[in-house]
């Protein structure tokens, strides 16, 4: 944790501020280990202050031994106004991409003579590269999703609804120790597969249909994100063709992942395979995203992302093809960027197209 504070201080030193206020819960946890839902960290050169109200005082003292825990009542901003001068703060940076405009205005009003500077992505930049402990937690979150996929293959049959499938996936991961689902589970069957974000509906799944399931869980604060498309019964030639194409695109993107490569090059590798087969218009989203304490975080793996991949970054690789009225296919794995390539964390089967016997 203190290493993270040191790296943040180095970043703060490049800005014209002498303290940084952290309120985004993922950033609070990342820097201090504090898991409460409300609190604020004030990071200065000399000391790290964790400000919490009565509900979290004891918890904060247990979880954040290196912070000075400061209890307050009522308004956090008023408490800051009272204390910051005593802590030698003359100019305060805050999370410009987390606090609302109104919050920044109110904070500035309360602090009066201490200028408030909204800064962007300081902690999020640090969070992009995961350390060994973080990769271990991510691997466990991924393993829970992998096991849930294996389990759901036994539950999928004609007549069950998308809703049944989503509930089963979520309960299964919870029973294995997940804190919660990482996001609203997507189960998109038949023509609904054309919806890239088709959250599970009450639609009944029928024989011969493809089903795309995109789900994950939170474990130890870290998220997993997995997508598999399966077919109920023998695949039709078109289903096989689209699936094989998406798989080829995904493999091309995975082969492009390596430290030193720009994220947009990984996106391009997948997009070229799909476009050259004539389906470019049917792949309308990015190839992937960073994943960690948040399901979607930096770096984005998009056509425009100039981020250079570094060892320890954890990203998803998830191309898809969506055909309105017909359905869709998406395949998503989580990988760790390494010097010479990548390590795929996901182990749920994808090759060949998973077939559920009917
Ligand atoms: Zn996903
Ligand atoms: Zn994803």
Coordinates of C-alpha atoms and ligand atoms in Angstrom, one line a residue:
X1 CA 0.0 0.0 0.0
X2 CA 2.7 2.5 1.0
X3 CA 4.4 1.8 -2.4
X4 CA 1.2 2.9 -4.1
X5 CA 1.1 6.1 -1.9
X6 CA 4.8 6.8 -2.9
X7 CA 3.9 6.4 -6.6
X8 CA 0.9 8.7 -6.2
X9 CA 3.1 11.3 -4.4
X10 CA 5.5 11.3 -7.3
X11 CA 2.5 12.0 -9.7
X12 CA 1.1 14.7 -7.3
X13 CA 4.6 16.4 -7.4
X14 CA 4.1 17.0 -11.1
X15 CA 0.9 18.9 -10.5
X16 CA 0.7 22.2 -8.8
X17 CA -0.8 20.9 -5.5
X18 CA 0.5 19.8 -2.2
X19 CA -2.3 17.3 -1.3
X20 CA -4.7 15.0 -3.1
X21 CA -8.2 14.2 -2.0
X22 CA -9.3 10.6 -2.8
X23 CA -13.0 9.7 -2.6
X24 CA -13.7 7.2 -5.4
X25 CA -14.3 3.9 -3.4
X26 CA -12.0 1.8 -5.6
X27 CA -9.2 4.3 -5.3
X28 CA -9.7 4.5 -1.5
X29 CA -9.4 0.8 -1.3
X30 CA -6.4 0.7 -3.6
X31 CA -4.4 3.2 -1.6
X32 CA -5.4 2.4 1.9
X33 CA -7.2 -1.0 2.0
X34 CA -10.3 0.6 3.5
X35 CA -13.5 -1.1 2.4
X36 CA -16.1 1.2 3.8
X37 CA -18.6 2.8 1.4
X38 CA -17.9 6.3 2.6
X39 CA -14.7 8.1 3.5
X40 CA -12.0 10.3 2.2
X41 CA -8.2 10.0 2.0
X42 CA -6.0 13.1 2.1
X43 CA -2.6 12.3 0.8
X44 CA 0.2 14.7 1.7
X45 CA 4.0 14.4 1.5
X46 CA 4.2 13.9 5.3
X47 CA 1.1 12.0 6.2
X48 CA -1.9 10.1 4.9
X49 CA -5.2 11.0 6.6
X50 CA -8.2 8.8 6.4
X51 CA -11.4 10.7 7.2
X52 CA -14.4 8.7 8.2
X53 CA -17.6 9.2 10.1
X54 CA -18.7 7.3 13.3
X55 CA -19.8 4.2 11.4
X56 CA -16.4 3.4 10.1
X57 CA -14.0 4.7 12.8
X58 CA -13.0 1.3 14.2
X59 CA -12.9 -0.4 10.8
X60 CA -10.6 2.3 9.4
X61 CA -8.2 1.9 12.3
X62 CA -8.1 -1.9 11.7
X63 CA -7.7 -1.8 8.0
X64 CA -5.4 1.2 7.5
X65 CA -2.6 0.9 10.0
X66 CA -0.3 3.4 8.2
X67 CA -3.0 6.1 7.9
X68 CA -3.9 8.7 10.6
X69 CA -7.6 8.0 11.0
X70 CA -9.6 11.2 11.6
X71 CA -13.3 10.9 12.7
X72 CA -15.7 13.7 11.8
X73 CA -19.4 14.5 12.2
X74 CA -21.6 16.2 9.7
X75 CA -20.2 17.6 6.5
X76 CA -16.9 16.2 5.2
X77 CA -16.2 19.4 3.3
X78 CA -16.5 21.4 6.5
X79 CA -14.3 19.0 8.3
X80 CA -11.7 19.4 5.6
X81 CA -12.0 23.2 5.8
X82 CA -11.3 23.0 9.5
X83 CA -8.3 20.6 9.3
X84 CA -6.5 21.2 6.0
X85 CA -4.8 24.5 7.2
X86 CA -3.4 22.5 10.2
X87 CA -2.0 19.9 7.9
X88 CA -0.1 22.5 5.9
X89 CA -2.3 22.1 2.8
X90 CA -2.2 25.2 0.5
X91 CA -3.5 23.8 -2.7
X92 CA -5.7 20.7 -2.9
X93 CA -6.1 18.3 -5.9
X94 CA -9.2 16.2 -6.2
X95 CA -10.6 13.5 -8.5
X96 CA -11.9 15.6 -11.4
X97 CA -13.4 12.5 -13.1
X98 CA -15.2 11.3 -10.1
X99 CA -16.6 14.3 -8.2
X100 CA -19.6 16.0 -9.7
X101 CA -19.4 19.6 -10.8
X102 CA -21.6 20.5 -7.9
X103 CA -19.3 18.7 -5.4
X104 CA -16.2 20.5 -6.7
X105 CA -18.0 23.9 -6.5
X106 CA -19.2 23.1 -2.9
X107 CA -15.8 21.9 -1.8
X108 CA -14.2 25.1 -3.2
X109 CA -16.8 27.3 -1.4
X110 CA -16.1 25.6 1.9
X111 CA -12.3 25.7 1.6
X112 CA -12.4 29.4 0.7
X113 CA -8.7 30.3 0.5
X114 CA -7.4 26.9 -0.4
X115 CA -7.7 26.5 -4.2
X116 CA -9.2 23.2 -5.4
X117 CA -7.8 21.7 -8.6
X118 CA -9.7 18.9 -10.3
X119 CA -7.1 16.4 -11.7
X120 CA -7.7 13.5 -14.0
X121 CA -6.8 9.8 -13.7
X122 CA -4.0 10.0 -11.2
X123 CA -4.9 6.9 -9.2
X124 CA -6.5 5.2 -12.3
X125 CA -3.2 5.5 -14.1
X126 CA -1.4 3.7 -11.2
X127 CA -4.2 1.0 -11.1
X128 CA -3.6 0.0 -14.8
X129 CA -0.5 -2.1 -13.9
X130 CA -1.4 -4.9 -11.4
X131 CA 1.0 -6.3 -8.9
X132 CA 1.4 -10.0 -8.1
X133 CA -1.2 -9.9 -5.3
X134 CA -3.8 -8.2 -7.5
X135 CA -3.2 -10.7 -10.3
X136 CA -3.7 -13.5 -7.8
X137 CA -7.1 -12.1 -6.8
X138 CA -8.1 -11.5 -10.4
X139 CA -7.1 -15.1 -11.2
X140 CA -9.4 -16.3 -8.5
X141 CA -12.3 -14.2 -9.7
X142 CA -11.7 -15.6 -13.2
X143 CA -11.6 -19.1 -11.9
X144 CA -15.0 -18.7 -10.2
X145 CA -16.5 -17.5 -13.5
X146 CA -14.9 -20.4 -15.4
X147 CA -16.4 -22.9 -12.9
X148 CA -19.8 -21.2 -13.3
X149 CA -19.6 -21.6 -17.1
X150 CA -18.8 -25.3 -16.7
X151 CA -21.7 -25.7 -14.3
X152 CA -24.2 -23.8 -16.6
X153 CA -23.6 -26.2 -19.5
X154 CA -25.4 -28.8 -17.4
X155 CA -28.3 -26.5 -16.7
X156 CA -28.8 -25.2 -20.2
X157 CA -31.6 -27.0 -22.1
X158 CA -34.6 -26.0 -24.3
X159 CA -37.4 -24.5 -22.2
X160 CA -35.3 -22.7 -19.6
X161 CA -35.4 -18.9 -19.7
X162 CA -32.5 -16.5 -19.9
X163 CA -33.5 -15.3 -16.4
X164 CA -33.1 -18.9 -15.0
X165 CA -29.6 -19.1 -16.6
X166 CA -28.5 -15.7 -15.1
X167 CA -29.8 -16.5 -11.6
X168 CA -28.0 -19.9 -11.7
X169 CA -24.7 -18.4 -12.8
X170 CA -24.9 -15.7 -10.1
X171 CA -25.9 -18.0 -7.3
X172 CA -23.3 -20.5 -8.3
X173 CA -20.5 -17.9 -8.1
X174 CA -21.9 -16.6 -4.8
X175 CA -21.9 -20.1 -3.3
X176 CA -18.2 -20.5 -4.3
X177 CA -17.3 -17.4 -2.4
X178 CA -17.9 -14.4 -4.7
X179 CA -19.0 -11.2 -3.0
X180 CA -21.4 -10.4 -5.8
X181 CA -21.9 -10.3 -9.5
X182 CA -19.5 -8.0 -11.3
X183 CA -22.4 -6.5 -13.4
X184 CA -25.9 -7.3 -14.6
X185 CA -25.5 -10.8 -16.2
X186 CA -26.0 -10.8 -19.9
X187 CA -27.8 -13.8 -21.3
X188 CA -28.9 -13.2 -24.9
X189 CA -30.4 -16.1 -26.8
X190 CA -31.5 -16.6 -30.4
X191 CA -32.1 -13.2 -32.1
X192 CA -31.5 -11.4 -28.8
X193 CA -27.8 -12.4 -29.4
X194 CA -27.7 -9.4 -31.7
X195 CA -27.8 -7.1 -28.6
X196 CA -24.3 -6.7 -27.4
X197 CA -25.6 -5.9 -23.9
X198 CA -28.7 -8.0 -23.8
X199 CA -29.3 -8.3 -20.1
X200 CA -31.1 -11.6 -19.3
X201 CA -34.9 -11.4 -20.1
X202 CA -37.7 -13.9 -19.5
X203 CA -37.3 -15.3 -23.0
X204 CA -37.5 -19.1 -23.3
X205 CA -34.4 -20.6 -24.9
X206 CA -35.1 -23.1 -27.7
X207 CA -33.3 -25.9 -29.4
X208 CA -31.1 -24.9 -32.2
X209 CA -30.4 -21.4 -30.8
X210 CA -27.1 -19.8 -29.8
X211 CA -26.8 -18.3 -26.3
X212 CA -24.3 -15.6 -25.4
X213 CA -23.5 -15.3 -21.7
X214 CA -21.4 -12.4 -20.4
X215 CA -20.9 -12.5 -16.7
X216 CA -18.4 -12.3 -13.9
X217 CA -18.0 -11.8 -10.2
X218 CA -16.3 -9.7 -7.6
X219 CA -13.8 -11.6 -5.4
X220 CA -11.5 -9.9 -2.8
X221 CA -12.4 -6.5 -4.4
X222 CA -11.4 -7.6 -8.0
X223 CA -13.7 -8.4 -10.9
X224 CA -13.8 -11.1 -13.5
X225 CA -15.5 -10.7 -16.9
X226 CA -16.1 -13.7 -19.2
X227 CA -18.2 -14.2 -22.3
X228 CA -19.0 -17.4 -24.1
X229 CA -21.4 -18.2 -26.9
X230 CA -22.8 -21.8 -27.0
X231 CA -25.3 -23.5 -29.2
X232 CA -28.2 -25.9 -28.1
X233 CA -27.9 -28.8 -30.5
X234 CA -25.8 -29.2 -33.6
X235 CA -24.8 -25.9 -35.1
X236 CA -26.1 -24.7 -38.5
X237 CA -23.4 -23.9 -41.0
X238 CA -24.1 -20.1 -40.5
X239 CA -23.7 -20.4 -36.8
X240 CA -20.5 -22.3 -37.2
X241 CA -19.2 -19.8 -39.7
X242 CA -19.8 -16.7 -37.6
X243 CA -18.5 -18.5 -34.5
X244 CA -15.3 -19.5 -36.2
X245 CA -14.8 -16.0 -37.5
X246 CA -15.1 -14.4 -34.1
X247 CA -12.8 -17.1 -32.6
X248 CA -10.2 -16.3 -35.3
X249 CA -10.5 -12.6 -34.6
X250 CA -10.1 -13.2 -30.9
X251 CA -7.0 -15.4 -31.5
X252 CA -5.5 -12.7 -33.7
X253 CA -6.0 -10.1 -31.0
X254 CA -4.6 -12.4 -28.3
X255 CA -1.6 -13.0 -30.5
X256 CA -1.1 -9.2 -30.8
X257 CA -1.0 -8.6 -27.0
X258 CA 2.5 -7.9 -25.8
X259 CA 4.3 -5.2 -23.7
X260 CA 5.3 -2.3 -25.9
X261 CA 2.3 -2.7 -28.3
X262 CA -0.3 0.0 -28.5
X263 CA -3.8 -1.0 -27.3
X264 CA -5.2 0.1 -30.7
X265 CA -3.0 -2.4 -32.5
X266 CA -4.7 -5.2 -30.5
X267 CA -8.1 -3.8 -31.5
X268 CA -7.0 -3.6 -35.1
X269 CA -5.9 -7.3 -35.2
X270 CA -9.4 -8.4 -34.3
X271 CA -11.1 -5.9 -36.5
X272 CA -9.1 -6.8 -39.6
X273 CA -10.2 -10.4 -39.4
X274 CA -13.9 -9.5 -39.0
X275 CA -13.8 -6.7 -41.6
X276 CA -12.0 -8.8 -44.2
X277 CA -14.8 -11.4 -44.0
X278 CA -17.3 -8.6 -44.7
X279 CA -18.7 -8.2 -41.2
X280 CA -16.9 -5.0 -40.2
X281 CA -20.2 -3.1 -39.7
X282 CA -21.4 -5.8 -37.3
X283 CA -18.6 -5.3 -34.8
X284 CA -19.5 -2.0 -33.3
X285 CA -17.7 -2.0 -30.0
X286 CA -14.1 -1.9 -28.7
X287 CA -12.1 -5.1 -28.6
X288 CA -11.6 -4.9 -24.8
X289 CA -10.9 -2.9 -21.7
X290 CA -8.8 -3.0 -18.5
X291 CA -10.3 -4.9 -15.6
X292 CA -9.4 -4.8 -11.9
X293 CA -11.1 -3.1 -9.0
X294 CA -13.6 -1.8 -11.6
X295 CA -15.0 -4.0 -14.4
X296 CA -14.2 -1.4 -16.9
X297 CA -11.1 0.6 -16.3
X298 CA -8.0 1.9 -18.2
X299 CA -6.6 1.0 -20.6
X300 CA -9.3 0.9 -23.2
X301 CA -8.5 -1.5 -26.0
X302 CA -10.2 0.5 -28.7
X303 CA -9.5 1.8 -32.2
X304 CA -8.3 5.1 -30.7
X305 CA -6.4 4.0 -27.7
X306 CA -2.8 5.1 -27.9
X307 CA -1.9 3.5 -24.5
X308 CA 1.2 1.4 -24.7
X309 CA 0.7 -2.0 -23.1
X310 CA 2.9 -2.7 -20.1
X311 CA 3.6 -6.0 -18.2
X312 CA 1.1 -6.5 -15.5
X313 CA -1.8 -4.8 -17.2
X314 CA -4.9 -7.0 -17.2
X315 CA -7.3 -6.6 -20.1
X316 CA -10.2 -8.3 -21.8
X317 CA -10.1 -9.4 -25.4
X318 CA -13.7 -9.7 -26.6
X319 CA -14.6 -9.2 -30.3
X320 CA -18.1 -10.0 -31.5
X321 CA -20.4 -10.1 -34.5
X322 CA -24.0 -9.0 -34.2
X323 CA -26.5 -9.6 -36.9
X324 CA -29.9 -7.9 -36.3
X325 CA -32.8 -10.4 -36.6
X326 CA -30.4 -13.4 -36.5
X327 CA -28.3 -13.2 -33.4
X328 CA -24.7 -12.8 -32.4
X329 CA -21.5 -14.3 -31.1
X330 CA -18.9 -12.8 -28.6
X331 CA -15.9 -14.5 -27.0
X332 CA -14.2 -12.8 -24.1
X333 CA -11.1 -13.8 -22.2
X334 CA -9.1 -11.9 -19.5
X335 CA -5.3 -11.8 -20.0
X336 CA -2.2 -10.4 -18.3
X337 CA 0.2 -8.5 -20.5
X338 CA 3.7 -9.9 -20.4
X339 CA 7.0 -8.9 -22.0
X340 CA 6.8 -11.4 -24.8
X341 CA 3.1 -11.9 -25.1
X342 CA 0.2 -12.5 -22.7
X343 CA -1.0 -15.0 -20.2
X344 CA -4.6 -16.0 -20.6
X345 CA -6.3 -16.2 -17.2
X346 CA -9.6 -17.5 -18.6
X347 CA -9.8 -21.3 -19.0
X348 CA -13.5 -21.8 -20.0
X349 CA -13.6 -23.8 -23.2
X350 CA -14.1 -21.9 -26.5
X351 CA -12.6 -24.1 -29.2
X352 CA -14.5 -25.8 -30.7
X353 CA -17.9 -24.0 -30.3
X354 CA -19.4 -25.4 -27.1
X355 CA -22.4 -27.5 -28.0
X356 CA -25.1 -28.3 -25.4
X357 CA -26.7 -31.6 -26.3
X358 CA -30.5 -31.5 -26.7
Ligands
LIG1 ZN1 -18.0 -9.1 -20.5
LIG2 ZN1 -15.7 -7.0 -20.9

